[in-house]
CSV table of C-alpha atoms in Angstrom, one decimal:
chain,number,residue,atom,x,y,z
F,181,MET,CA,-19.1,7.8,1.8
F,182,LEU,CA,-16.0,6.1,3.8
F,183,ASP,CA,-16.2,5.5,7.4
F,184,VAL,CA,-12.7,6.2,8.6
F,185,GLN,CA,-13.6,5.0,12.0
F,186,GLU,CA,-14.2,1.3,10.9
F,187,TYR,CA,-10.3,1.4,9.9
F,188,ARG,CA,-8.7,2.9,13.1
F,189,SER,CA,-7.9,-0.9,14.4
F,190,ASP,CA,-6.1,-1.7,11.4
F,191,LEU,CA,-3.9,1.5,11.4
F,192,VAL,CA,-3.6,0.4,14.8
F,193,ARG,CA,-2.3,-3.1,14.2
F,194,LEU,CA,0.0,-1.9,11.5
F,195,GLY,CA,1.3,0.2,13.9
F,196,MET,CA,0.8,3.6,12.5
F,197,HIS,CA,-0.4,5.3,16.0
F,198,LYS,CA,3.4,4.6,17.0
F,199,VAL,CA,5.2,6.2,14.2
F,200,ALA,CA,5.7,10.1,14.4
F,201,HIS,CA,5.0,12.2,11.5
F,202,GLN,CA,6.1,15.6,12.3
F,203,ASP,CA,4.4,16.9,15.3
F,204,VAL,CA,1.4,13.9,15.3
F,205,THR,CA,1.6,10.5,14.6
F,206,LEU,CA,1.3,9.0,11.3
F,207,MET,CA,-2.1,7.5,11.9
F,208,ASP,CA,-3.2,11.1,13.0
F,209,HIS,CA,-1.7,12.7,9.9
F,210,MET,CA,-3.5,9.9,7.8
F,211,LEU,CA,-7.1,10.2,9.0
F,212,ARG,CA,-6.5,14.1,8.1
F,213,ALA,CA,-5.7,13.3,4.7
F,214,CYS,CA,-8.4,10.9,4.1
F,215,THR,CA,-10.8,13.6,5.5
F,216,ILE,CA,-9.6,16.3,3.2
F,217,LEU,CA,-9.9,13.7,0.2
F,218,GLN,CA,-13.3,13.0,1.4
F,219,ASP,CA,-13.9,17.1,1.1
F,220,MET,CA,-12.5,17.4,-2.2
F,221,LYS,CA,-15.1,14.5,-3.3
F,222,ALA,CA,-12.5,12.0,-4.2
F,223,LYS,CA,-13.6,8.7,-5.3
F,224,GLU,CA,-14.1,6.5,-2.5
F,225,HIS,CA,-11.3,4.1,-3.4
F,226,ILE,CA,-8.6,7.0,-3.5
F,227,CYS,CA,-10.0,8.3,-0.1
F,228,LEU,CA,-9.2,4.6,1.3
F,229,ALA,CA,-6.1,5.0,-0.2
F,230,GLY,CA,-5.7,8.3,1.1
F,231,LEU,CA,-6.2,6.8,4.8
F,232,PHE,CA,-3.3,4.2,4.2
F,233,HIS,CA,-0.9,6.3,2.1
F,234,GLY,CA,1.8,6.1,4.6
F,235,VAL,CA,1.6,2.9,5.4
F,236,TYR,CA,5.0,2.0,3.4
F,237,GLY,CA,6.6,5.2,3.9
F,238,THR,CA,6.8,7.9,1.1
F,239,GLU,CA,9.7,9.7,-0.6
F,240,GLY,CA,9.3,12.4,1.9
F,241,LEU,CA,9.0,10.3,4.8
F,242,HIS,CA,12.1,7.9,4.4
F,243,ASN,CA,13.8,10.3,1.6
F,244,ASP,CA,16.1,7.9,-1.0
F,245,ASP,CA,17.1,5.5,1.7
F,246,VAL,CA,13.8,3.3,1.9
F,247,GLU,CA,14.4,-0.4,1.5
F,248,SER,CA,12.1,-2.9,-0.6
F,249,ILE,CA,8.5,-2.9,0.9
F,250,PRO,CA,8.4,-6.8,2.2
F,251,ASP,CA,5.5,-8.9,0.2
F,252,TRP,CA,4.2,-10.0,3.8
F,253,LYS,CA,3.3,-6.3,4.2
F,254,ARG,CA,1.7,-6.0,1.1
F,255,VAL,CA,-0.5,-8.8,1.7
F,256,GLU,CA,-1.4,-7.7,5.0
F,257,VAL,CA,-2.4,-4.3,3.7
F,258,ARG,CA,-4.4,-6.0,0.7
F,259,GLU,CA,-6.4,-8.1,2.8
F,260,VAL,CA,-7.6,-4.7,4.5
F,261,VAL,CA,-7.9,-2.5,1.6
F,262,GLY,CA,-7.9,-4.8,-1.3
F,263,PRO,CA,-6.0,-5.4,-4.3
F,264,GLN,CA,-6.9,-2.0,-6.4
F,265,VAL,CA,-6.2,0.5,-3.5
F,266,GLU,CA,-3.4,-1.4,-2.1
F,267,GLN,CA,-1.7,-0.9,-5.6
F,268,VAL,CA,-2.5,2.9,-5.7
F,269,ILE,CA,-1.0,2.9,-1.8
F,270,PHE,CA,2.1,1.0,-2.8
F,271,ASN,CA,2.5,3.4,-6.3
F,272,PHE,CA,2.4,6.5,-4.2
F,273,SER,CA,4.9,5.2,-1.5
F,274,VAL,CA,7.3,4.4,-4.3
F,275,MET,CA,6.9,6.9,-6.8
F,276,SER,CA,9.4,9.9,-7.2
F,277,TYR,CA,8.1,13.1,-6.7
F,278,ALA,CA,10.3,14.7,-9.4
F,279,SER,CA,8.2,12.1,-11.9
F,280,LEU,CA,5.1,13.6,-10.1
F,281,GLY,CA,6.0,17.1,-10.9
F,282,LYS,CA,7.0,16.4,-14.9
F,283,SER,CA,3.8,14.1,-15.0
F,284,PHE,CA,1.7,16.8,-14.3
F,285,ARG,CA,3.7,19.0,-16.6
F,286,ASN,CA,3.1,16.4,-19.2
F,287,VAL,CA,-0.8,15.8,-18.3
F,288,MET,CA,-1.4,19.5,-18.6
F,289,ARG,CA,-1.1,19.0,-22.3
F,290,PRO,CA,-4.1,17.3,-24.0
F,291,THR,CA,-2.4,14.2,-25.1
F,292,GLY,CA,0.7,14.2,-22.5
F,293,LYS,CA,0.7,11.0,-20.7
F,294,PRO,CA,2.1,10.5,-16.9
F,295,ASP,CA,5.7,9.3,-16.7
F,296,ILE,CA,5.8,8.2,-13.1
F,297,LYS,CA,8.9,6.5,-11.8
F,298,ASP,CA,10.0,4.3,-9.0
F,299,ARG,CA,12.4,6.1,-6.8
F,300,ARG,CA,14.1,2.9,-6.0
F,301,THR,CA,14.5,1.5,-9.3
F,302,GLY,CA,13.9,4.4,-11.8
F,303,GLU,CA,11.5,2.0,-13.7
F,304,ASP,CA,8.3,3.3,-15.4
F,305,ILE,CA,5.1,3.0,-12.8
F,306,PRO,CA,2.3,2.4,-15.8
F,307,MET,CA,-0.6,4.3,-15.3
F,308,ASP,CA,-3.3,6.1,-17.6
F,309,ARG,CA,-4.3,9.7,-17.1
F,310,ASP,CA,-7.0,8.9,-14.6
F,311,GLU,CA,-5.1,7.0,-12.6
F,312,PHE,CA,-2.5,9.8,-12.7
F,313,LEU,CA,-5.0,12.5,-11.9
F,314,ASP,CA,-6.0,10.1,-8.6
F,315,LEU,CA,-2.7,9.7,-7.6
F,316,LEU,CA,-2.0,13.9,-7.9
F,317,ARG,CA,-5.4,14.5,-6.0
F,318,MET,CA,-4.0,11.9,-3.2
F,319,LYS,CA,-0.6,14.0,-3.2
F,320,LEU,CA,-2.8,17.3,-2.7
F,321,GLY,CA,-4.7,15.7,0.1
F,322,ASP,CA,-1.8,14.8,1.8
F,323,VAL,CA,0.0,18.1,1.1
F,324,LEU,CA,-3.3,20.2,2.8
F,325,ALA,CA,-2.9,17.7,5.7
F,326,HIS,CA,0.6,19.0,6.4
F,327,MET,CA,-1.1,22.7,6.8
F,328,PRO,CA,-0.6,23.6,10.4
F,329,PRO,CA,-3.7,23.8,11.9
F,330,GLN,CA,-3.2,26.2,14.5
F,331,VAL,CA,-0.5,29.3,15.2
F,332,GLY,CA,2.7,28.1,16.3
F,333,HIS,CA,2.6,24.3,14.3
F,334,SER,CA,5.9,23.3,13.3
F,335,LEU,CA,4.6,21.5,10.0
F,336,VAL,CA,5.3,22.1,6.6
F,337,ASP,CA,5.3,25.8,5.1
F,338,LEU,CA,3.6,25.0,2.4
F,339,PRO,CA,3.1,29.0,1.1
F,340,THR,CA,6.8,29.5,1.2
F,341,GLU,CA,7.8,25.8,-0.2
F,342,TYR,CA,5.2,24.6,-2.4
F,343,GLY,CA,2.5,27.0,-2.7
F,344,GLY,CA,2.4,27.4,-6.6
F,345,PHE,CA,2.8,24.1,-7.8
F,346,TRP,CA,0.3,22.9,-5.8
F,347,LYS,CA,-2.3,25.8,-6.4
F,348,MET,CA,-1.6,24.9,-9.9
F,349,ALA,CA,-2.7,21.2,-9.2
F,350,ALA,CA,-5.9,21.9,-7.4
F,351,GLU,CA,-6.9,24.3,-10.1
F,352,TYR,CA,-6.4,21.8,-12.6
F,353,LEU,CA,-8.3,19.2,-10.7
F,354,GLY,CA,-11.3,21.5,-10.8
F,355,PRO,CA,-13.8,23.1,-8.5
F,356,ASP,CA,-13.9,20.5,-5.7
F,357,ALA,CA,-10.1,20.7,-5.4
F,358,ILE,CA,-10.3,24.4,-5.5
F,359,SER,CA,-12.6,24.7,-2.9
F,360,THR,CA,-11.1,22.4,-0.3
F,361,TRP,CA,-7.6,24.2,-1.2
F,362,ASN,CA,-9.3,27.6,-0.4
F,363,LYS,CA,-10.6,26.0,2.8
F,364,PHE,CA,-7.2,24.7,4.0
F,365,THR,CA,-5.2,27.6,3.0
F,366,GLY,CA,-7.0,30.8,2.5
F,367,GLY,CA,-5.2,34.3,2.5
F,368,GLU,CA,-2.7,34.8,-0.3
F,369,LEU,CA,-2.8,31.3,-1.7
F,370,CYS,CA,-6.8,31.3,-2.1
F,371,ILE,CA,-7.9,30.7,-6.1
F,372,ASP,CA,-10.1,33.3,-7.3
F,373,THR,CA,-13.0,31.2,-8.4
F,374,GLU,CA,-15.0,34.3,-10.1
F,375,GLN,CA,-12.0,34.6,-13.0
F,376,LYS,CA,-13.0,31.0,-13.9
């Protein structure tokens, strides 16, 4: 299992402890996302990608105004996590959320293929179904990491804004994702596993 503490100094060196992310630091958010992915039994390289998922920013963090990611920064991240994981982080950072939703609708069909787009250029980000499902699982971990851990927390109101889509994604991703979903959402968003 991935030891997240092993990467804490790398996150600090990259400045993630100084970046605000709603009510916490970006580093705290990314640590939480990684823990959620581990609970979901995501592949180790996806948990590691989740630990660094915001290092370049995302559509939600930078909206559509993001500049190109400097090559030196990609090299620096690649040295920490390796080329395969860095590519997942890069894809996660530059993908358009609209294309993530469209791709999910596509892959729900037996022969459907993902159609992930780079939000900066509109170009295709090539990936197969398994790579897409890893990316979807990673985004689900990110979304669950926004769940308010206490009353009065001002993070995203997941049930109101995104509940239906992400509940369906958790169901599609299977029992481990459902279990984690139920653990972090509870209440009316719980997925009834008895009907499965």
